[in-house]
Amino acid sequence: MSDHPRLETLPDIPALVTPKLKGAASVCIVAGLISFVALLATDANRAWGGFLSGLVLPAWLSIAALFFISIHRITGARWHAPLRRLMEGLSAGIPLTAVGFVVLAALGAPYLYDWFFLAGSPEHHALFVTESKAAWMTPGRWIATGLGVLALWMFLQWRLVGTGLAEDGGAVIKKAHTLWSIVFLVLFAYTFTLFAWDLLLSLQVKVVSAMWGIYQFVGALQAFLAVLFLFAHLARRSSLKQVVGEHTLHDLGTWLVGLSCVWAYIVFAQYLIIAFANMDEETQFYLIRFQHGYQAMATVEVLLRFPIPFLLLLSQTTRTNVLAGTVAGLAIVLAAMIQLVWIVAPVIHPNGLPTFPLLPELAIVAGFLGGYVLLALRFWRKHGLVARNDPDLLPSINAEHLH
Amino acid sequence: MSSFTAQKITDDLTAPIFRRPSLAWVAGFLTSFALMHALVIAVAAYVWGGYGAFGVNSTVGWGNDIASYIYWIGIAVAGTLVSSILLLFRQKWRTGVNRATEAMTVFAINIAGLFPLIHTGRPWVDFWLIPHPNDLALYPQFKSPIVWDVFAITGYATTSVLFFYLGLIPDFATLRDRVNPKLALNLGFVSIPIGKLQRMLYSSLSLGWKGTAANWRHYERAYSQFAWISTPLVIGMHSTIATLLAVSLVPGWHASCFPPYFVSGAIFGGLAMALLLLVPLRSAFKLQEYITLDHLDKLAKIMLGVGSIVTYIYAIEFFSAWYSESQFEKGQFLYRLFGGHAWAFWLMLFCNVVCLQLFWFKRFRRNVWTLLFVAFMVNIGMWLERFNIIVLSLEHDHLPVNWNHYAFTGFDYLLLAGSFGMFFFQFLLFIRVAPIVAIAEVKQTLLHKTNHHA
């Protein structure tokens, strides 16, 4: 299935020159900033809601990138070697979330979380039934947990990606990389869940879903794969023409189809159980998100997340097709952005918004995405697009793992 | 790696079928056959005396039968899932383990299917579960999650049997061609033409397989399509069973994470059972070249992965219960920690979480005794997990007036032990009539590898 002749040595890889992408990312950032400032002047709640939706996206994508790097390392997978440096670059967004989190904690959180706003007042306790939860839902604990989690993620990203980069200098990294992969995989599930509960689920203090961490994480994995898929297509048109073969794109597409199915499964399972049981503390999550126009967002998101990529990439031939891959990838990325707005906006304006479909919020999220893309481009400019000394690189380019 | 030839592979893998059974096999077969009768006794006692033969009471109406049902369904899930997912992901190492895991599926699901039939209380009218107009012109209540079970199990059983059988067709043809037709058992007064009977059996089962290019083309297409069908079906089936519990309001059951929790738990327990079967099997039938330490190592790694997901969900369940501020949820989870059956919870944690940590170390993943130990403990742990979910949740529901202790009766023990007897009985019988490692698939993989290295 390889679409190019066998390579004996790795060719020179030119830098990824993407002035249009850089321009688009910059436009997104500017649009996001303008939207944020404009909303801040008119409706601060909406502005901070959009800010929250946007700030988690770089961390979600970065953590998903680290997850894929780690899982491929510990399973000994070889197919992804041509994409490893792309993945490492796409893990560079955590600092952006960290900066956003600090700004949110300092200025925006009281606009979003009732329990944060009421902290220290007698009304704060009235929000909770138990003392222990009242003590847990406090600004101090929330900020400390958020900063701690982000610091841990940045440390793990530095170790994991740093170890990967050391290979460029000739170091043998397998043992150390495996070790850091294991450490990351053990820690990330718990910290990711904690962070997702703290930032998003706690917008409604009474809502509980044991699936929340998994739901967010699977969405992040799918969105990351879509971003990787888009960059793989993009890089294949120029710099990585000889490196990313059809078989690699095919494997990546298979992952994406699989993750789209898993996402649909998780979303449906969570919805079915909550809707069927019909308990107040759970159904209110969906109630406010399925009315006043928000249901349209949910429908669009589901369509973009599952049927479109599934049908587009199901066939082996379309899985490597540029157009199909681009449409599927863009659909998923857009859906991930819509999802984050859909989670946050209805809490702030449960009766619907005057400007639908939430374009300013989406622009803020796009701004964060633009920042994330620029960080990734900066990483690749500095460290190249390929892990040249990866022992699995040439065998993977030559599709040896398929024989 | 020794060099493989087609002849050697066929000889090695058909040897367990054509040679005399070993003493160990006979002992195992007779023991499991005897144990299976424990199930017969338990069912007979229940048919004779009613559902009260078991330990269920007015509060805990779902006891051993439903816990065991979910346990066996879990075992069944893992087999097909491992086989089909590894096929879809083009993992060639699956050829060492896929036949055993698929067989495990088929035998586990027919045991699992028995339990809901027993649980209905009047098994002689179980045919009412089939959606056809009965005497009263009534269909089953499709809104009832219990009916979902019927569709889940029958759908899954049909697909897994077909998937399993399809993989066996080329191997049945190999056996057909290797049978000695002159083999006969002479009893003095009559001679039984065993060879002819065997050939007749394998000819029928191989459906006229000739090994032509057309045969292989159709076979491979069908096999991969079954893998595509099986994977979502198996996940959907076990999720249905999880949903059946989760849509209720019983504290301890109603958790949105139940579907992935059950699926990962099923794979975890099923892989443990697969290890429990494969480790002794490779030694008893000298299959170390086909079921290698690498295979066992990989299975152990997957176990570690899914076991870690299960551990995460244990933690999240407790956190959610606390976070929800629901006194019923919190009460339920405190009951698990400190209630009348707390030992079952702590033992489950020890088996499923503590013992599993051994698999972080390569030397333990490649040591057959450690593999057996962990697999054995995880099997205990996974049964206990289902016991905790089913029984402990019902023992401590919303109303204190309902709080009641559940205890096994002698017939419960017989039922549980008998189900294991029935499982091993079927499995031991199977390895005498069909190759436990897929001959055709192994040939494709190992011969290709041998030629490639040459």
Short mmCIF file of C-alpha atoms in Angstrom, two decimals, chain A:
data_model
loop_
_atom_site.label_atom_id
_atom_site.label_comp_id
_atom_site.label_asym_id
_atom_site.label_seq_id
_atom_site.Cartn_x
_atom_site.Cartn_y
_atom_site.Cartn_z
CA MET A 1 0.00 0.00 0.00
CA SER A 2 3.04 2.24 0.15
CA ASP A 3 2.81 5.00 -2.44
CA HIS A 4 6.51 5.72 -2.80
CA PRO A 5 9.68 3.72 -3.44
CA ARG A 6 11.58 2.16 -0.60
CA LEU A 7 13.82 4.63 1.23
CA GLU A 8 17.27 3.51 2.36
CA THR A 9 18.20 6.78 4.00
CA LEU A 10 16.12 9.61 5.26
CA PRO A 11 15.97 12.54 2.84
CA ASP A 12 16.40 16.13 3.91
CA ILE A 13 13.18 17.41 5.37
CA PRO A 14 12.47 21.04 4.50
CA ALA A 15 10.82 23.22 7.11
CA LEU A 16 7.07 23.49 7.09
CA VAL A 17 6.40 26.80 5.37
CA THR A 18 2.80 27.70 6.01
CA PRO A 19 2.28 31.43 5.71
CA LYS A 20 -1.44 30.96 5.06
CA LEU A 21 -1.89 28.83 8.14
CA LYS A 22 0.09 31.25 10.24
CA GLY A 23 -2.00 34.08 8.86
CA ALA A 24 -5.22 32.20 9.55
CA ALA A 25 -4.10 31.41 13.12
CA SER A 26 -3.23 35.08 13.67
CA VAL A 27 -6.60 36.17 12.30
CA CYS A 28 -8.29 33.75 14.70
CA ILE A 29 -6.35 35.20 17.61
CA VAL A 30 -7.26 38.75 16.65
CA ALA A 31 -10.91 37.80 16.11
CA GLY A 32 -10.93 36.05 19.47
CA LEU A 33 -9.43 39.04 21.24
CA ILE A 34 -11.86 41.47 19.61
CA SER A 35 -14.82 39.23 20.47
CA PHE A 36 -13.63 38.86 24.05
CA VAL A 37 -13.14 42.58 24.56
CA ALA A 38 -16.44 43.39 22.86
CA LEU A 39 -18.30 40.90 25.02
CA LEU A 40 -16.52 42.09 28.12
CA ALA A 41 -17.89 45.54 27.47
CA THR A 42 -21.44 44.32 26.91
CA ASP A 43 -21.88 41.06 28.82
CA ALA A 44 -18.96 39.99 30.98
CA ASN A 45 -20.57 36.65 31.82
CA ARG A 46 -20.61 35.71 28.16
CA ALA A 47 -17.05 36.91 27.67
CA TRP A 48 -15.73 34.74 30.47
CA GLY A 49 -17.89 31.84 29.35
CA GLY A 50 -16.27 31.99 25.92
CA PHE A 51 -12.89 32.37 27.57
CA LEU A 52 -13.43 29.21 29.64
CA SER A 53 -14.59 27.29 26.55
CA GLY A 54 -11.47 28.35 24.72
CA LEU A 55 -8.88 27.90 27.41
CA VAL A 56 -9.44 24.20 27.92
CA LEU A 57 -9.05 23.36 24.23
CA PRO A 58 -5.21 23.65 24.01
CA ALA A 59 -4.79 21.52 27.14
CA TRP A 60 -7.26 18.92 25.90
CA LEU A 61 -5.45 18.59 22.58
CA SER A 62 -2.02 18.57 24.20
CA ILE A 63 -2.93 15.92 26.76
CA ALA A 64 -4.40 13.79 23.99
CA ALA A 65 -1.13 14.18 22.06
CA LEU A 66 0.88 13.04 25.07
CA PHE A 67 -1.52 10.15 25.55
CA PHE A 68 -0.94 8.93 21.99
CA ILE A 69 2.83 9.33 22.27
CA SER A 70 2.80 7.33 25.52
CA ILE A 71 0.41 4.62 24.45
CA HIS A 72 2.34 4.02 21.25
CA ARG A 73 5.57 3.83 23.16
CA ILE A 74 4.44 1.31 25.74
CA THR A 75 2.66 -0.88 23.22
CA GLY A 76 5.72 -0.88 20.97
CA ALA A 77 3.69 0.49 18.03
CA ARG A 78 5.90 1.42 15.09
CA TRP A 79 3.51 2.78 12.50
CA HIS A 80 3.35 6.24 14.05
CA ALA A 81 7.09 6.94 13.92
CA PRO A 82 6.75 9.40 10.96
CA LEU A 83 4.14 11.31 12.96
CA ARG A 84 5.83 11.33 16.35
CA ARG A 85 7.40 14.77 16.04
CA LEU A 86 4.10 16.18 14.79
CA MET A 87 2.46 14.76 17.91
CA GLU A 88 5.19 16.21 20.11
CA GLY A 89 4.61 19.62 18.57
CA LEU A 90 0.88 19.30 19.15
CA SER A 91 1.49 18.78 22.86
CA ALA A 92 2.82 22.31 23.23
CA GLY A 93 -0.46 23.96 24.20
CA ILE A 94 -0.51 23.37 27.96
CA PRO A 95 1.24 26.68 28.84
CA LEU A 96 -1.46 28.53 26.91
CA THR A 97 -4.12 26.91 29.06
CA ALA A 98 -2.04 27.63 32.15
CA VAL A 99 -1.89 31.35 31.32
CA GLY A 100 -5.60 31.33 30.55
CA PHE A 101 -6.32 29.58 33.82
CA VAL A 102 -4.40 32.15 35.82
CA VAL A 103 -6.32 34.96 34.10
CA LEU A 104 -9.62 33.16 34.67
CA ALA A 105 -8.84 32.50 38.33
CA ALA A 106 -7.79 36.10 38.89
CA LEU A 107 -10.56 37.84 37.01
CA GLY A 108 -13.22 35.68 35.44
CA ALA A 109 -14.14 32.79 37.73
CA PRO A 110 -16.69 34.73 39.86
CA TYR A 111 -18.68 35.41 36.70
CA LEU A 112 -19.01 31.71 35.94
CA TYR A 113 -19.19 29.72 39.13
CA ASP A 114 -21.85 30.56 41.73
CA TRP A 115 -19.87 28.86 44.46
CA PHE A 116 -16.79 30.90 43.57
CA PHE A 117 -18.74 34.16 43.59
CA LEU A 118 -20.40 33.38 46.91
CA ALA A 119 -17.26 32.07 48.61
CA GLY A 120 -16.94 33.35 52.16
CA SER A 121 -20.58 34.38 52.39
CA PRO A 122 -23.29 32.48 54.28
CA GLU A 123 -25.01 31.79 50.95
CA HIS A 124 -22.06 29.68 49.88
CA HIS A 125 -22.96 26.96 52.36
CA ALA A 126 -26.56 27.04 51.21
CA LEU A 127 -25.45 25.71 47.84
CA PHE A 128 -24.35 22.44 49.37
CA VAL A 129 -25.83 19.70 51.46
CA THR A 130 -22.63 18.53 53.08
CA GLU A 131 -19.81 20.38 54.83
CA SER A 132 -17.17 18.37 53.03
CA LYS A 133 -18.34 19.43 49.60
CA ALA A 134 -18.73 23.03 50.73
CA ALA A 135 -15.11 22.87 51.87
CA TRP A 136 -14.07 21.32 48.56
CA MET A 137 -15.80 23.86 46.34
CA THR A 138 -13.81 26.89 47.39
CA PRO A 139 -11.67 29.25 45.29
CA GLY A 140 -8.48 28.40 47.15
CA ARG A 141 -8.81 24.67 46.62
CA TRP A 142 -9.95 25.14 43.01
CA ILE A 143 -7.01 27.39 42.11
CA ALA A 144 -4.49 25.18 43.92
CA THR A 145 -5.80 22.04 42.18
CA GLY A 146 -5.85 23.71 38.77
CA LEU A 147 -2.36 25.09 39.09
CA GLY A 148 -1.07 21.83 40.50
CA VAL A 149 -2.56 19.80 37.67
CA LEU A 150 -1.27 22.18 35.00
CA ALA A 151 2.21 22.25 36.59
CA LEU A 152 2.24 18.46 36.65
CA TRP A 153 1.16 18.27 33.00
CA MET A 154 3.81 20.76 31.93
CA PHE A 155 6.43 18.81 33.83
CA LEU A 156 5.36 15.54 32.23
CA GLN A 157 5.23 17.16 28.80
CA TRP A 158 8.73 18.52 29.33
CA ARG A 159 10.05 15.10 30.39
CA LEU A 160 8.26 13.09 27.74
CA VAL A 161 8.89 15.40 24.80
CA GLY A 162 12.33 16.35 26.11
CA THR A 163 13.31 12.69 26.18
CA GLY A 164 12.01 12.33 22.63
CA LEU A 165 14.06 15.32 21.49
CA ALA A 166 17.18 13.93 23.15
CA GLU A 167 17.07 11.18 20.54
CA ASP A 168 17.95 13.77 17.90
CA GLY A 169 21.27 14.19 19.66
CA GLY A 170 21.96 10.49 19.42
CA ALA A 171 20.70 9.39 22.82
CA VAL A 172 19.02 5.99 23.21
CA ILE A 173 15.72 6.89 24.75
CA LYS A 174 13.63 3.75 24.78
CA LYS A 175 13.96 3.02 28.48
CA ALA A 176 13.52 6.58 29.71
CA HIS A 177 10.74 7.28 27.24
CA THR A 178 8.89 4.16 28.31
CA LEU A 179 9.27 5.13 31.95
CA TRP A 180 7.89 8.64 31.44
CA SER A 181 5.11 7.24 29.28
CA ILE A 182 4.05 4.96 32.11
CA VAL A 183 4.22 7.79 34.67
CA PHE A 184 2.13 9.98 32.40
CA LEU A 185 -0.49 7.33 31.70
CA VAL A 186 -0.93 6.51 35.37
CA LEU A 187 -1.29 10.15 36.40
CA PHE A 188 -3.15 11.75 33.54
CA ALA A 189 -6.46 9.90 33.89
CA TYR A 190 -6.99 11.08 37.45
CA THR A 191 -5.68 14.61 36.94
CA PHE A 192 -7.58 15.07 33.69
CA THR A 193 -10.81 14.00 35.37
CA LEU A 194 -10.20 16.32 38.31
CA PHE A 195 -9.49 19.25 35.99
CA ALA A 196 -12.50 18.54 33.77
CA TRP A 197 -14.80 18.30 36.80
CA ASP A 198 -13.39 21.48 38.30
CA LEU A 199 -13.53 23.62 35.21
CA LEU A 200 -16.62 22.38 33.40
CA LEU A 201 -18.84 20.15 35.52
CA SER A 202 -18.68 22.48 38.52
CA LEU A 203 -20.46 25.17 36.49
CA GLN A 204 -23.57 23.44 37.85
CA VAL A 205 -22.75 22.33 41.37
CA LYS A 206 -25.55 19.80 41.58
CA VAL A 207 -24.79 17.98 38.34
CA VAL A 208 -22.93 14.69 38.61
CA SER A 209 -21.85 12.23 35.97
CA ALA A 210 -19.31 9.53 36.67
CA MET A 211 -18.72 9.47 32.91
CA TRP A 212 -17.62 13.11 32.78
CA GLY A 213 -13.88 12.52 32.70
CA ILE A 214 -14.17 9.77 30.09
CA TYR A 215 -16.60 11.85 28.02
CA GLN A 216 -14.26 14.83 27.93
CA PHE A 217 -11.21 12.72 27.33
CA VAL A 218 -12.63 10.73 24.44
CA GLY A 219 -13.75 13.99 22.84
CA ALA A 220 -10.24 15.37 23.29
CA LEU A 221 -8.68 12.27 21.76
CA GLN A 222 -10.91 12.46 18.72
CA ALA A 223 -10.30 16.18 18.27
CA PHE A 224 -6.55 15.70 18.59
CA LEU A 225 -6.54 12.95 15.98
CA ALA A 226 -8.48 15.24 13.66
CA VAL A 227 -5.89 18.00 14.15
CA LEU A 228 -3.08 15.52 13.58
CA PHE A 229 -4.85 14.20 10.50
CA LEU A 230 -5.09 17.74 9.10
CA PHE A 231 -1.44 18.49 9.80
CA ALA A 232 -0.37 15.14 8.36
CA HIS A 233 -2.23 15.98 5.13
CA LEU A 234 -0.79 19.46 5.11
CA ALA A 235 2.80 18.36 5.75
CA ARG A 236 2.45 15.58 3.20
CA ARG A 237 1.80 18.13 0.50
CA SER A 238 5.21 19.66 1.05
CA SER A 239 7.82 18.77 3.65
CA LEU A 240 6.80 15.25 4.57
CA LYS A 241 5.93 14.02 1.11
CA GLN A 242 8.40 11.15 1.30
CA VAL A 243 7.91 10.47 4.98
CA VAL A 244 4.17 10.22 5.58
CA GLY A 245 3.03 7.43 3.30
CA GLU A 246 -0.45 6.39 2.40
CA HIS A 247 -0.23 3.51 4.84
CA THR A 248 0.49 5.92 7.69
CA LEU A 249 -2.46 8.10 6.75
CA HIS A 250 -4.56 4.99 6.47
CA ASP A 251 -3.63 3.90 10.00
CA LEU A 252 -4.33 7.37 11.30
CA GLY A 253 -7.70 7.34 9.55
CA THR A 254 -8.49 3.98 11.12
CA TRP A 255 -7.79 5.45 14.54
CA LEU A 256 -10.08 8.36 13.71
CA VAL A 257 -12.93 6.13 12.61
CA GLY A 258 -12.47 4.04 15.76
CA LEU A 259 -12.39 7.08 18.04
CA SER A 260 -15.46 8.54 16.32
CA CYS A 261 -17.32 5.34 17.17
CA VAL A 262 -16.05 5.40 20.75
CA TRP A 263 -17.14 9.03 21.09
CA ALA A 264 -20.64 8.21 19.82
CA TYR A 265 -20.81 5.26 22.19
CA ILE A 266 -19.79 7.28 25.24
CA VAL A 267 -22.12 10.17 24.43
CA PHE A 268 -25.07 7.91 23.77
CA ALA A 269 -24.43 5.80 26.88
CA GLN A 270 -24.23 8.85 29.11
CA TYR A 271 -27.36 10.39 27.61
CA LEU A 272 -29.41 7.19 27.67
CA ILE A 273 -28.65 6.44 31.30
CA ILE A 274 -29.35 9.96 32.48
CA ALA A 275 -32.50 10.39 30.40
CA PHE A 276 -33.92 6.99 31.29
CA ALA A 277 -33.29 7.36 35.03
CA ASN A 278 -34.79 10.87 34.92
CA MET A 279 -33.19 12.19 38.09
CA ASP A 280 -33.24 15.96 38.67
CA GLU A 281 -29.59 16.35 39.56
CA GLU A 282 -28.58 14.75 36.28
CA THR A 283 -31.22 15.68 33.76
CA GLN A 284 -30.71 19.39 34.39
CA PHE A 285 -27.44 19.05 32.50
CA TYR A 286 -29.32 18.16 29.35
CA LEU A 287 -32.46 20.18 30.06
CA ILE A 288 -30.80 23.56 29.77
CA ARG A 289 -28.75 22.41 26.81
CA PHE A 290 -31.65 21.06 24.81
CA GLN A 291 -33.77 24.20 24.62
CA HIS A 292 -33.70 27.81 23.42
CA GLY A 293 -31.64 26.97 20.37
CA TYR A 294 -28.93 25.07 22.18
CA GLN A 295 -30.37 21.79 20.91
CA ALA A 296 -29.38 22.88 17.39
CA MET A 297 -25.79 23.16 18.55
CA ALA A 298 -25.98 19.69 20.08
CA THR A 299 -27.38 18.27 16.85
CA VAL A 300 -24.72 19.93 14.71
CA GLU A 301 -22.01 18.74 17.05
CA VAL A 302 -23.21 15.14 16.97
CA LEU A 303 -23.48 15.19 13.17
CA LEU A 304 -19.99 16.59 12.81
CA ARG A 305 -18.47 14.27 15.38
CA PHE A 306 -19.88 10.95 14.27
CA PRO A 307 -21.78 10.34 11.03
CA ILE A 308 -19.71 12.66 8.87
CA PRO A 309 -16.22 11.39 9.76
CA PHE A 310 -17.48 7.83 10.07
CA LEU A 311 -19.05 7.75 6.63
CA LEU A 312 -16.27 9.75 5.01
CA LEU A 313 -13.45 7.62 6.37
CA LEU A 314 -15.07 4.21 6.51
CA SER A 315 -13.82 3.19 3.11
CA GLN A 316 -10.15 2.29 2.89
CA THR A 317 -9.76 4.36 -0.25
CA THR A 318 -11.26 7.57 1.10
CA ARG A 319 -9.24 7.24 4.31
CA THR A 320 -6.18 8.44 2.44
CA ASN A 321 -8.04 10.91 0.26
CA VAL A 322 -7.03 14.52 0.91
CA LEU A 323 -10.48 16.00 0.46
CA ALA A 324 -12.30 13.42 2.58
CA GLY A 325 -9.62 13.62 5.27
CA THR A 326 -9.70 17.41 5.34
CA VAL A 327 -13.49 17.59 5.52
CA ALA A 328 -13.64 14.97 8.27
CA GLY A 329 -10.81 16.62 10.22
CA LEU A 330 -12.31 20.10 9.97
CA ALA A 331 -15.75 18.79 10.92
CA ILE A 332 -14.40 17.23 14.10
CA VAL A 333 -12.36 20.28 15.08
CA LEU A 334 -15.37 22.52 14.56
CA ALA A 335 -17.52 20.12 16.57
CA ALA A 336 -15.00 20.13 19.42
CA MET A 337 -15.20 23.93 19.51
CA ILE A 338 -19.00 23.87 19.41
CA GLN A 339 -19.09 21.30 22.18
CA LEU A 340 -17.09 23.46 24.56
CA VAL A 341 -19.35 26.44 23.90
CA TRP A 342 -22.41 24.20 24.25
CA ILE A 343 -21.23 23.02 27.65
CA VAL A 344 -20.55 26.49 29.05
CA ALA A 345 -22.96 28.96 27.39
CA PRO A 346 -26.29 27.47 28.52
CA VAL A 347 -25.22 27.74 32.16
CA ILE A 348 -24.62 31.47 31.76
CA HIS A 349 -27.69 32.16 29.66
CA PRO A 350 -30.11 29.31 30.21
CA ASN A 351 -32.86 31.18 28.36
CA GLY A 352 -30.86 31.47 25.16
CA LEU A 353 -28.67 34.18 23.72
CA PRO A 354 -29.54 37.15 21.58
CA THR A 355 -26.86 36.38 19.01
CA PHE A 356 -27.16 32.85 17.92
CA PRO A 357 -25.28 30.64 17.08
CA LEU A 358 -22.84 32.03 19.56
CA LEU A 359 -20.39 33.42 17.06
CA PRO A 360 -18.44 35.57 19.54
CA GLU A 361 -17.90 32.59 21.83
CA LEU A 362 -16.78 30.48 18.89
CA ALA A 363 -14.42 33.25 17.85
CA ILE A 364 -12.83 33.23 21.32
CA VAL A 365 -12.39 29.46 21.15
CA ALA A 366 -10.92 29.87 17.66
CA GLY A 367 -8.52 32.44 19.15
CA PHE A 368 -7.20 29.89 21.61
CA LEU A 369 -6.98 27.34 18.80
CA GLY A 370 -4.98 29.86 16.76
CA GLY A 371 -2.59 30.33 19.68
CA TYR A 372 -2.24 26.59 19.97
CA VAL A 373 -1.43 26.24 16.27
CA LEU A 374 1.23 28.96 16.49
CA LEU A 375 2.83 27.19 19.46
CA ALA A 376 2.93 23.95 17.49
CA LEU A 377 4.43 25.68 14.42
CA ARG A 378 7.05 27.28 16.65
CA PHE A 379 7.94 23.87 18.07
CA TRP A 380 8.37 22.33 14.62
CA ARG A 381 10.40 25.29 13.41
CA LYS A 382 12.75 24.72 16.30
CA HIS A 383 12.88 20.91 16.41
CA GLY A 384 11.99 19.84 12.88
CA LEU A 385 9.08 17.81 11.64
CA VAL A 386 10.55 14.35 12.04
CA ALA A 387 12.27 12.44 14.82
CA ARG A 388 15.17 11.60 12.53
CA ASN A 389 16.95 9.20 14.85
CA ASP A 390 13.90 7.16 15.77
CA PRO A 391 14.94 3.59 14.96
CA ASP A 392 11.39 2.82 13.84
CA LEU A 393 11.26 5.70 11.38
CA LEU A 394 12.66 4.13 8.21
CA PRO A 395 10.97 0.74 8.77
CA SER A 396 7.70 2.56 9.29
CA ILE A 397 8.14 4.75 6.20
CA ASN A 398 8.85 1.59 4.23
CA ALA A 399 5.79 -0.09 5.74
CA GLU A 400 7.86 -2.95 7.11
CA HIS A 401 5.54 -3.36 10.08
CA LEU A 402 2.81 -4.42 7.68
CA HIS A 403 4.74 -7.43 6.38
#
